[in-house]
Short mmCIF file of C-alpha atoms and ligand atoms in Angstrom, two decimals:
data_model
loop_
_atom_site.label_atom_id
_atom_site.label_comp_id
_atom_site.label_asym_id
_atom_site.label_seq_id
_atom_site.Cartn_x
_atom_site.Cartn_y
_atom_site.Cartn_z
CA MET A 1 94.37 11.98 -7.07
CA ARG A 2 98.05 11.71 -6.11
CA PRO A 3 98.78 8.41 -4.35
CA ASP A 4 98.64 8.98 -0.62
CA ARG A 5 99.53 6.81 2.32
CA ILE A 6 96.15 5.08 2.29
CA GLN A 7 96.67 4.05 -1.31
CA ILE A 8 100.21 2.87 -0.52
CA LEU A 9 98.82 0.74 2.32
CA ILE A 10 96.03 -0.64 0.11
CA ASP A 11 98.60 -1.65 -2.51
CA ALA A 12 100.91 -3.17 0.12
CA LEU A 13 98.10 -5.34 1.52
CA ARG A 14 97.88 -7.10 -1.85
CA VAL A 15 100.93 -9.12 -0.77
CA LEU A 16 98.55 -11.21 1.37
CA PRO A 17 97.40 -14.31 -0.53
CA GLY A 18 93.82 -14.05 -1.77
CA VAL A 19 93.52 -10.31 -1.12
CA GLY A 20 92.28 -8.45 -4.21
CA PRO A 21 91.84 -4.69 -4.72
CA LYS A 22 88.45 -4.53 -3.04
CA SER A 23 89.32 -6.48 0.07
CA ALA A 24 92.66 -4.66 0.35
CA GLN A 25 90.64 -1.44 0.55
CA ARG A 26 88.38 -2.89 3.24
CA LEU A 27 91.35 -4.20 5.23
CA ALA A 28 93.15 -0.85 5.06
CA PHE A 29 90.21 1.10 6.45
CA THR A 30 89.53 -1.51 9.11
CA LEU A 31 93.12 -1.28 10.30
CA LEU A 32 93.23 2.51 10.21
CA GLN A 33 89.84 3.17 11.77
CA ASN A 34 89.03 0.30 14.10
CA GLU A 35 92.23 -1.60 14.79
CA ARG A 36 94.97 0.99 15.14
CA GLU A 37 96.66 -0.70 18.08
CA GLY A 38 96.53 -4.17 16.55
CA ALA A 39 97.74 -2.75 13.26
CA GLN A 40 100.87 -1.30 14.88
CA THR A 41 101.47 -4.59 16.68
CA LEU A 42 101.18 -6.36 13.32
CA ALA A 43 103.61 -3.98 11.61
CA ASP A 44 106.14 -4.49 14.40
CA ALA A 45 105.69 -8.27 14.41
CA ILE A 46 106.33 -8.48 10.66
CA SER A 47 109.46 -6.30 10.81
CA ASP A 48 110.74 -8.06 13.86
CA ALA A 49 110.21 -11.55 12.43
CA LEU A 50 111.86 -10.62 9.12
CA THR A 51 114.87 -9.20 10.94
CA HIS A 52 115.42 -12.00 13.45
CA LEU A 53 114.28 -15.22 11.82
CA ARG A 54 116.86 -17.63 10.50
CA HIS A 55 117.11 -21.36 9.83
CA CYS A 56 117.69 -23.69 12.78
CA GLU A 57 121.25 -25.00 12.56
CA LYS A 58 120.09 -28.55 13.11
CA CYS A 59 116.68 -29.02 11.45
CA HIS A 60 116.54 -25.93 9.18
CA THR A 61 113.10 -24.78 10.30
CA LEU A 62 112.51 -21.05 10.83
CA THR A 63 113.43 -19.83 14.31
CA ASP A 64 114.77 -16.74 16.05
CA GLN A 65 117.40 -18.76 17.94
CA PRO A 66 120.45 -20.69 16.70
CA LEU A 67 118.54 -23.88 17.60
CA CYS A 68 114.74 -24.08 17.38
CA ASN A 69 112.59 -25.01 20.40
CA VAL A 70 112.35 -28.62 19.31
CA CYS A 71 116.04 -29.20 18.62
CA ALA A 72 116.99 -27.41 21.84
CA ASN A 73 114.72 -29.62 23.94
CA PRO A 74 116.75 -32.44 25.56
CA LYS A 75 113.56 -34.43 26.23
CA ARG A 76 112.88 -35.07 22.55
CA ASN A 77 113.66 -38.54 21.21
CA ASP A 78 116.66 -38.12 18.92
CA ALA A 79 116.27 -41.61 17.44
CA LEU A 80 113.20 -40.40 15.50
CA LEU A 81 113.53 -38.02 12.58
CA CYS A 82 110.48 -36.65 10.80
CA VAL A 83 111.05 -35.18 7.33
CA VAL A 84 108.74 -32.33 6.25
CA GLN A 85 108.59 -30.03 3.24
CA SER A 86 108.38 -26.71 5.06
CA PRO A 87 108.54 -24.95 8.44
CA MET A 88 104.75 -24.69 8.41
CA ASP A 89 104.36 -28.44 8.08
CA GLN A 90 106.76 -28.86 11.01
CA LEU A 91 104.58 -26.58 13.12
CA LEU A 92 101.41 -28.42 12.06
CA ILE A 93 102.85 -31.75 13.20
CA GLU A 94 103.96 -30.18 16.48
CA GLN A 95 100.41 -28.99 17.01
CA THR A 96 99.05 -32.54 16.75
CA MET A 97 101.01 -33.30 19.96
CA THR A 98 101.51 -36.88 18.76
CA TYR A 99 105.22 -36.73 18.06
CA ASN A 100 108.18 -36.55 20.39
CA GLY A 101 111.10 -36.92 17.98
CA LEU A 102 113.14 -34.44 15.97
CA TYR A 103 112.62 -32.96 12.50
CA PHE A 104 114.41 -32.30 9.28
CA VAL A 105 112.86 -29.50 7.24
CA LEU A 106 113.43 -29.74 3.49
CA MET A 107 113.39 -26.62 1.35
CA GLY A 108 110.37 -27.75 -0.63
CA LYS A 109 109.88 -30.83 -2.80
CA LEU A 110 111.54 -32.50 -5.75
CA ASN A 111 110.31 -31.14 -9.05
CA PRO A 112 112.25 -32.59 -12.02
CA LEU A 113 110.17 -30.62 -14.55
CA ASP A 114 111.30 -27.36 -12.96
CA GLY A 115 114.84 -28.64 -12.46
CA VAL A 116 114.56 -28.90 -8.67
CA GLY A 117 116.77 -31.81 -7.64
CA PRO A 118 117.76 -33.50 -4.36
CA LYS A 119 120.57 -31.04 -3.55
CA ASP A 120 118.35 -28.01 -4.09
CA ILE A 121 116.00 -29.02 -1.31
CA GLY A 122 118.62 -30.29 1.12
CA ILE A 123 118.34 -34.06 0.67
CA ASP A 124 122.13 -34.43 0.79
CA ALA A 125 122.17 -32.79 4.22
CA LEU A 126 119.25 -35.00 5.27
CA LEU A 127 121.11 -38.19 4.28
CA LYS A 128 124.11 -37.08 6.33
CA ARG A 129 121.92 -36.26 9.32
CA ALA A 130 119.89 -39.48 9.13
CA THR A 131 123.01 -41.64 9.04
CA ASP A 132 124.64 -40.09 12.11
CA GLY A 133 124.25 -43.36 14.01
CA ILE A 134 121.67 -41.90 16.45
CA VAL A 135 118.60 -41.79 14.20
CA ASN A 136 117.00 -45.18 13.66
CA GLU A 137 113.59 -44.33 12.19
CA VAL A 138 112.90 -41.70 9.54
CA ILE A 139 109.24 -40.70 9.16
CA LEU A 140 108.41 -39.22 5.77
CA ALA A 141 105.79 -36.48 6.14
CA THR A 142 106.05 -34.85 2.72
CA HIS A 143 102.73 -34.00 1.05
CA PHE A 144 100.55 -36.65 -0.55
CA THR A 145 100.79 -34.90 -3.91
CA ASN A 146 102.71 -36.20 -6.91
CA GLU A 147 105.79 -34.18 -6.02
CA GLY A 148 105.56 -34.94 -2.31
CA GLU A 149 105.27 -38.65 -3.07
CA LEU A 150 108.20 -38.47 -5.48
CA THR A 151 110.26 -36.78 -2.79
CA ALA A 152 109.27 -39.43 -0.23
CA HIS A 153 110.09 -42.28 -2.64
CA HIS A 154 113.48 -40.82 -3.46
CA ILE A 155 114.41 -40.41 0.22
CA ALA A 156 113.08 -43.85 1.14
CA GLU A 157 115.23 -45.46 -1.56
CA GLN A 158 118.36 -43.72 -0.32
CA LEU A 159 117.75 -44.48 3.35
CA THR A 160 116.55 -48.09 3.23
CA SER A 161 119.68 -48.97 1.24
CA ARG A 162 121.60 -47.54 4.20
CA GLY A 163 119.76 -49.85 6.60
CA LEU A 164 117.43 -47.32 8.23
CA GLN A 165 113.79 -47.91 9.12
CA VAL A 166 111.73 -45.60 6.92
CA THR A 167 108.02 -44.97 7.53
CA ARG A 168 105.36 -42.76 5.92
CA LEU A 169 102.34 -40.96 7.43
CA ALA A 170 99.21 -43.10 7.04
CA LYS A 171 96.93 -42.39 4.09
CA GLY A 172 93.17 -42.60 4.61
CA VAL A 173 89.82 -40.95 5.10
CA PRO A 174 90.09 -37.68 7.07
CA VAL A 175 88.59 -37.67 10.55
CA GLY A 176 85.05 -36.27 10.46
CA SER A 177 84.74 -36.89 6.74
CA GLU A 178 81.92 -38.67 4.96
CA LEU A 179 83.07 -41.31 2.49
CA GLU A 180 81.51 -39.47 -0.42
CA GLN A 181 83.70 -36.47 0.36
CA VAL A 182 86.97 -38.27 -0.41
CA ASP A 183 88.19 -39.31 -3.82
CA LEU A 184 88.30 -42.96 -4.85
CA GLY A 185 92.09 -43.11 -4.66
CA THR A 186 91.99 -42.12 -1.00
CA LEU A 187 89.20 -44.59 -0.35
CA ALA A 188 91.22 -47.35 -2.02
CA GLN A 189 94.23 -46.49 0.15
CA ALA A 190 92.05 -46.52 3.24
CA MET A 191 90.75 -49.98 2.32
CA THR A 192 94.11 -51.58 1.60
CA GLY A 193 95.62 -49.91 4.66
CA ARG A 194 92.78 -51.00 6.98
CA ARG A 195 93.63 -51.83 10.57
CA GLY A 196 92.08 -53.68 13.51
CA ALA A 197 88.98 -51.73 14.56
CA PHE A 198 89.15 -49.62 17.76
CA SER A 199 92.38 -51.26 18.79
CA MET B 1 107.32 -24.25 23.49
CA ARG B 2 108.14 -20.67 24.50
CA PRO B 3 106.44 -18.20 22.17
CA ASP B 4 108.86 -17.09 19.51
CA ARG B 5 108.69 -14.39 16.87
CA ILE B 6 106.77 -16.63 14.48
CA GLN B 7 104.07 -17.20 17.08
CA ILE B 8 103.97 -13.47 17.85
CA LEU B 9 103.48 -12.77 14.14
CA ILE B 10 100.79 -15.45 13.83
CA ASP B 11 98.91 -13.92 16.77
CA ALA B 12 99.32 -10.40 15.39
CA LEU B 13 97.83 -11.43 12.03
CA ARG B 14 94.55 -12.26 13.80
CA VAL B 15 93.82 -8.51 13.77
CA LEU B 16 92.86 -8.91 10.10
CA PRO B 17 89.11 -9.46 9.74
CA GLY B 18 88.19 -13.05 8.92
CA VAL B 19 91.65 -14.45 9.74
CA GLY B 20 91.44 -17.36 12.18
CA PRO B 21 94.30 -19.33 13.77
CA LYS B 22 94.84 -21.59 10.77
CA SER B 23 94.93 -18.93 8.11
CA ALA B 24 97.07 -16.69 10.33
CA GLN B 25 99.61 -19.51 10.38
CA ARG B 26 99.48 -19.85 6.61
CA LEU B 27 99.83 -16.09 6.14
CA ALA B 28 102.80 -15.89 8.49
CA PHE B 29 104.78 -18.56 6.66
CA THR B 30 103.86 -17.14 3.26
CA LEU B 31 105.17 -13.72 4.31
CA LEU B 32 108.33 -15.09 5.91
CA GLN B 33 109.23 -17.59 3.23
CA ASN B 34 107.92 -16.32 -0.09
CA GLU B 35 107.11 -12.63 0.29
CA ARG B 36 109.83 -11.16 2.46
CA GLU B 37 110.16 -7.96 0.44
CA GLY B 38 106.42 -7.39 0.19
CA ALA B 39 106.08 -8.16 3.89
CA GLN B 40 108.55 -5.44 4.83
CA THR B 41 106.77 -3.01 2.49
CA LEU B 42 103.51 -3.90 4.22
CA ALA B 43 104.95 -3.39 7.71
CA ASP B 44 106.32 0.01 6.68
CA ALA B 45 103.06 1.02 4.99
CA ILE B 46 101.02 0.19 8.10
CA SER B 47 103.37 2.08 10.45
CA ASP B 48 103.62 5.02 8.11
CA ALA B 49 99.88 5.30 7.58
CA LEU B 50 99.16 5.05 11.32
CA THR B 51 101.70 7.76 12.04
CA HIS B 52 100.71 10.25 9.36
CA LEU B 53 96.99 9.85 8.77
CA ARG B 54 94.60 12.41 10.22
CA HIS B 55 91.16 13.76 9.41
CA CYS B 56 90.80 16.29 6.59
CA GLU B 57 90.07 19.67 8.13
CA LYS B 58 87.21 20.28 5.75
CA CYS B 59 85.47 16.94 5.05
CA HIS B 60 86.89 14.75 7.87
CA THR B 61 87.96 11.87 5.65
CA LEU B 62 91.30 10.17 6.36
CA THR B 63 94.26 11.84 4.67
CA ASP B 64 97.97 12.48 5.23
CA GLN B 65 97.61 16.19 4.40
CA PRO B 66 95.74 19.00 6.20
CA LEU B 67 93.24 18.96 3.31
CA CYS B 68 92.45 15.76 1.39
CA ASN B 69 92.94 15.50 -2.38
CA VAL B 70 89.29 16.23 -3.07
CA CYS B 71 88.96 19.27 -0.82
CA ALA B 72 92.27 20.65 -2.09
CA ASN B 73 91.18 20.39 -5.72
CA PRO B 74 89.93 23.80 -6.96
CA LYS B 75 88.16 22.15 -9.91
CA ARG B 76 85.61 20.38 -7.71
CA ASN B 77 82.10 21.83 -7.61
CA ASP B 78 81.69 23.28 -4.12
CA ALA B 79 77.93 23.73 -4.52
CA LEU B 80 77.50 19.93 -4.22
CA LEU B 81 78.04 18.16 -0.91
CA CYS B 82 77.86 14.37 -0.63
CA VAL B 83 77.36 12.94 2.86
CA VAL B 84 78.88 9.50 3.56
CA GLN B 85 79.24 7.32 6.64
CA SER B 86 82.94 6.60 6.43
CA PRO B 87 86.22 7.38 4.61
CA MET B 88 85.90 4.09 2.75
CA ASP B 89 82.49 5.05 1.34
CA GLN B 90 83.99 8.37 0.24
CA LEU B 91 86.72 6.51 -1.65
CA LEU B 92 84.17 4.13 -3.21
CA ILE B 93 82.15 7.05 -4.61
CA GLU B 94 85.34 8.67 -5.91
CA GLN B 95 86.13 5.43 -7.70
CA THR B 96 82.82 5.54 -9.59
CA MET B 97 84.12 8.72 -11.29
CA THR B 98 80.55 10.05 -11.48
CA TYR B 99 80.80 12.84 -8.94
CA ASN B 100 82.60 16.16 -9.10
CA GLY B 101 81.42 17.82 -5.87
CA LEU B 102 82.78 17.78 -2.32
CA TYR B 103 82.13 15.45 0.62
CA PHE B 104 81.26 15.44 4.25
CA VAL B 105 82.34 12.27 6.06
CA LEU B 106 80.27 11.40 9.11
CA MET B 107 81.78 9.33 11.91
CA GLY B 108 79.36 6.46 11.40
CA LYS B 109 75.59 6.37 11.58
CA LEU B 110 72.88 7.24 14.07
CA ASN B 111 72.12 4.41 16.45
CA PRO B 112 69.64 5.43 19.15
CA LEU B 113 69.69 1.97 20.74
CA ASP B 114 73.43 2.27 21.36
CA GLY B 115 73.09 5.92 22.38
CA VAL B 116 74.82 7.26 19.25
CA GLY B 117 73.19 10.64 18.54
CA PRO B 118 73.61 13.39 15.91
CA LYS B 119 76.48 15.14 17.69
CA ASP B 120 78.46 11.90 18.11
CA ILE B 121 78.73 11.38 14.37
CA GLY B 122 79.29 15.04 13.44
CA ILE B 123 75.85 16.04 12.18
CA ASP B 124 76.12 19.42 13.93
CA ALA B 125 79.29 20.16 11.97
CA LEU B 126 77.57 18.97 8.79
CA LEU B 127 74.62 21.35 9.31
CA LYS B 128 77.06 24.25 9.75
CA ARG B 129 79.01 23.27 6.65
CA ALA B 130 75.91 22.70 4.50
CA THR B 131 74.48 26.10 5.38
CA ASP B 132 77.59 28.08 4.49
CA GLY B 133 75.78 29.75 1.57
CA ILE B 134 77.94 27.98 -1.05
CA VAL B 135 76.42 24.48 -0.91
CA ASN B 136 73.06 24.22 -2.65
CA GLU B 137 72.55 20.46 -2.99
CA VAL B 138 73.27 17.85 -0.34
CA ILE B 139 73.42 14.25 -1.60
CA LEU B 140 72.79 11.68 1.10
CA ALA B 141 74.90 8.58 0.50
CA THR B 142 74.55 6.82 3.84
CA HIS B 143 73.92 3.07 3.69
CA PHE B 144 70.53 1.63 2.75
CA THR B 145 70.29 -0.13 6.10
CA ASN B 146 67.89 0.81 8.88
CA GLU B 147 70.50 2.96 10.60
CA GLY B 148 71.77 4.49 7.38
CA GLU B 149 68.21 5.38 6.38
CA LEU B 150 67.51 6.82 9.81
CA THR B 151 70.63 8.97 9.50
CA ALA B 152 69.60 10.14 6.03
CA HIS B 153 66.06 10.96 7.21
CA HIS B 154 67.34 12.93 10.16
CA ILE B 155 69.73 15.00 8.03
CA ALA B 156 67.12 15.54 5.31
CA GLU B 157 64.67 16.90 7.85
CA GLN B 158 67.20 19.36 9.24
CA LEU B 159 68.38 20.58 5.85
CA THR B 160 65.12 20.89 3.93
CA SER B 161 63.79 23.06 6.75
CA ARG B 162 66.80 25.31 6.04
CA GLY B 163 65.82 25.58 2.37
CA LEU B 164 68.51 23.30 0.89
CA GLN B 165 67.95 20.83 -1.93
CA VAL B 166 68.47 17.34 -0.47
CA THR B 167 68.81 14.21 -2.64
CA ARG B 168 69.45 10.52 -1.96
CA LEU B 169 71.31 7.90 -4.01
CA ALA B 170 68.87 5.94 -6.18
CA LYS B 171 67.59 2.61 -4.89
CA GLY B 172 67.11 -0.23 -7.35
CA VAL B 173 68.27 -3.47 -8.87
CA PRO B 174 72.09 -3.73 -8.97
CA VAL B 175 73.72 -3.62 -12.40
CA GLY B 176 74.32 -7.16 -13.68
CA SER B 177 71.80 -8.64 -11.28
CA GLU B 178 68.94 -10.97 -12.11
CA LEU B 179 65.60 -9.96 -10.65
CA GLU B 180 65.39 -13.12 -8.59
CA GLN B 181 68.64 -12.15 -6.87
CA VAL B 182 67.20 -9.04 -5.21
CA ASP B 183 64.71 -8.96 -2.38
CA LEU B 184 61.11 -7.85 -2.91
CA GLY B 185 61.67 -4.56 -1.10
CA THR B 186 64.39 -3.59 -3.55
CA LEU B 187 62.24 -4.70 -6.47
CA ALA B 188 59.34 -2.58 -5.16
CA GLN B 189 61.67 0.43 -4.88
CA ALA B 190 62.93 -0.17 -8.40
CA MET B 191 59.35 -0.26 -9.69
CA THR B 192 58.13 2.89 -7.94
CA GLY B 193 61.35 4.70 -8.85
CA ARG B 194 61.21 3.65 -12.53
CA ARG B 195 62.52 6.11 -15.12
CA GLY B 196 62.24 6.66 -18.87
CA ALA B 197 63.97 3.74 -20.59
CA PHE B 198 67.39 4.33 -22.14
CA SER B 199 66.97 8.09 -21.86
ZN1 ZN C 1 115.61 -27.25 14.85
ZN1 ZN C 2 88.57 16.67 2.56
#
């Protein structure tokens, strides 16, 4: 069989994480038979996003404007700066609706073994931004993995020596979680970081 | 936040089966940050397939040519006709590489409760095709569900009364399966349909 447009589509769907040959096949036929309108909308949305997205000039998240929605909003508190590892993490924090400050989006995390240093992920630009005289608290929201913690420690060191208040997201037991579902390290952190109950 | 192109893409990704809000978000950022080239290829493949795919004039599967690869192949045995419920099932049987005949692709299965009758899924066209004087065996490969079986029974009735040989895919225990993994109905079918061992 010569490769036809169905096969080309099946192969192209493999770009989606976790989609193997069999589910790519299923997805292709679903799109072509039952979801033609949604499929065209999806194709256009991908093309359009790829063409128009860029990095926000101020916080470096992905946006289709020179300044992202958050940076362009005059009601945000510009004394607070939350540091995240990626545009997706920025969006996740926005969705919690618990934060009214601004962001700085790093391009990933420090990884000395792979030769990824502070400059590679934009920490030099962060230090400049955080010491602009307006920011007074920097909230570190990098991941709670080894590399995320390393990145947070490195930034904290640099910023506290410059006299800024540096905080970190709280560690603990996830909401809705049974204690047996979390690892002992998390449980230990939750114990040492305990707070007044229902305050 | 006004909806931007990222949000439009996240919403559009929901067309994929099994993709909820959270995984749509993850997919969007993966495509935009780490898979830009593959994402554009995917967008083009979807558009291109939607524009060019049609039904094969002979077997009604999806193809980008007037005749699909199978129908256009003069080496296929045109005395054998395999009836399937969908273009995906046709492709699955092709991939087994056990079949050298032609196909007839129904538009689904009979469903009296939903008012889907023989004409709606193309059984009238199938009867015409199967009685062209060239076909001598019709292999029913509809699903082994209630509706697939009903469809197979209906077609078998029509065709045997016209003097054609009608066969059905074998029922039994799946290859690689333990007996305890199949239901008793399947096991009963496998027993009554038993064949000479290793023949
Ligand atoms: Zn911004
Ligand atoms: Zn065909």
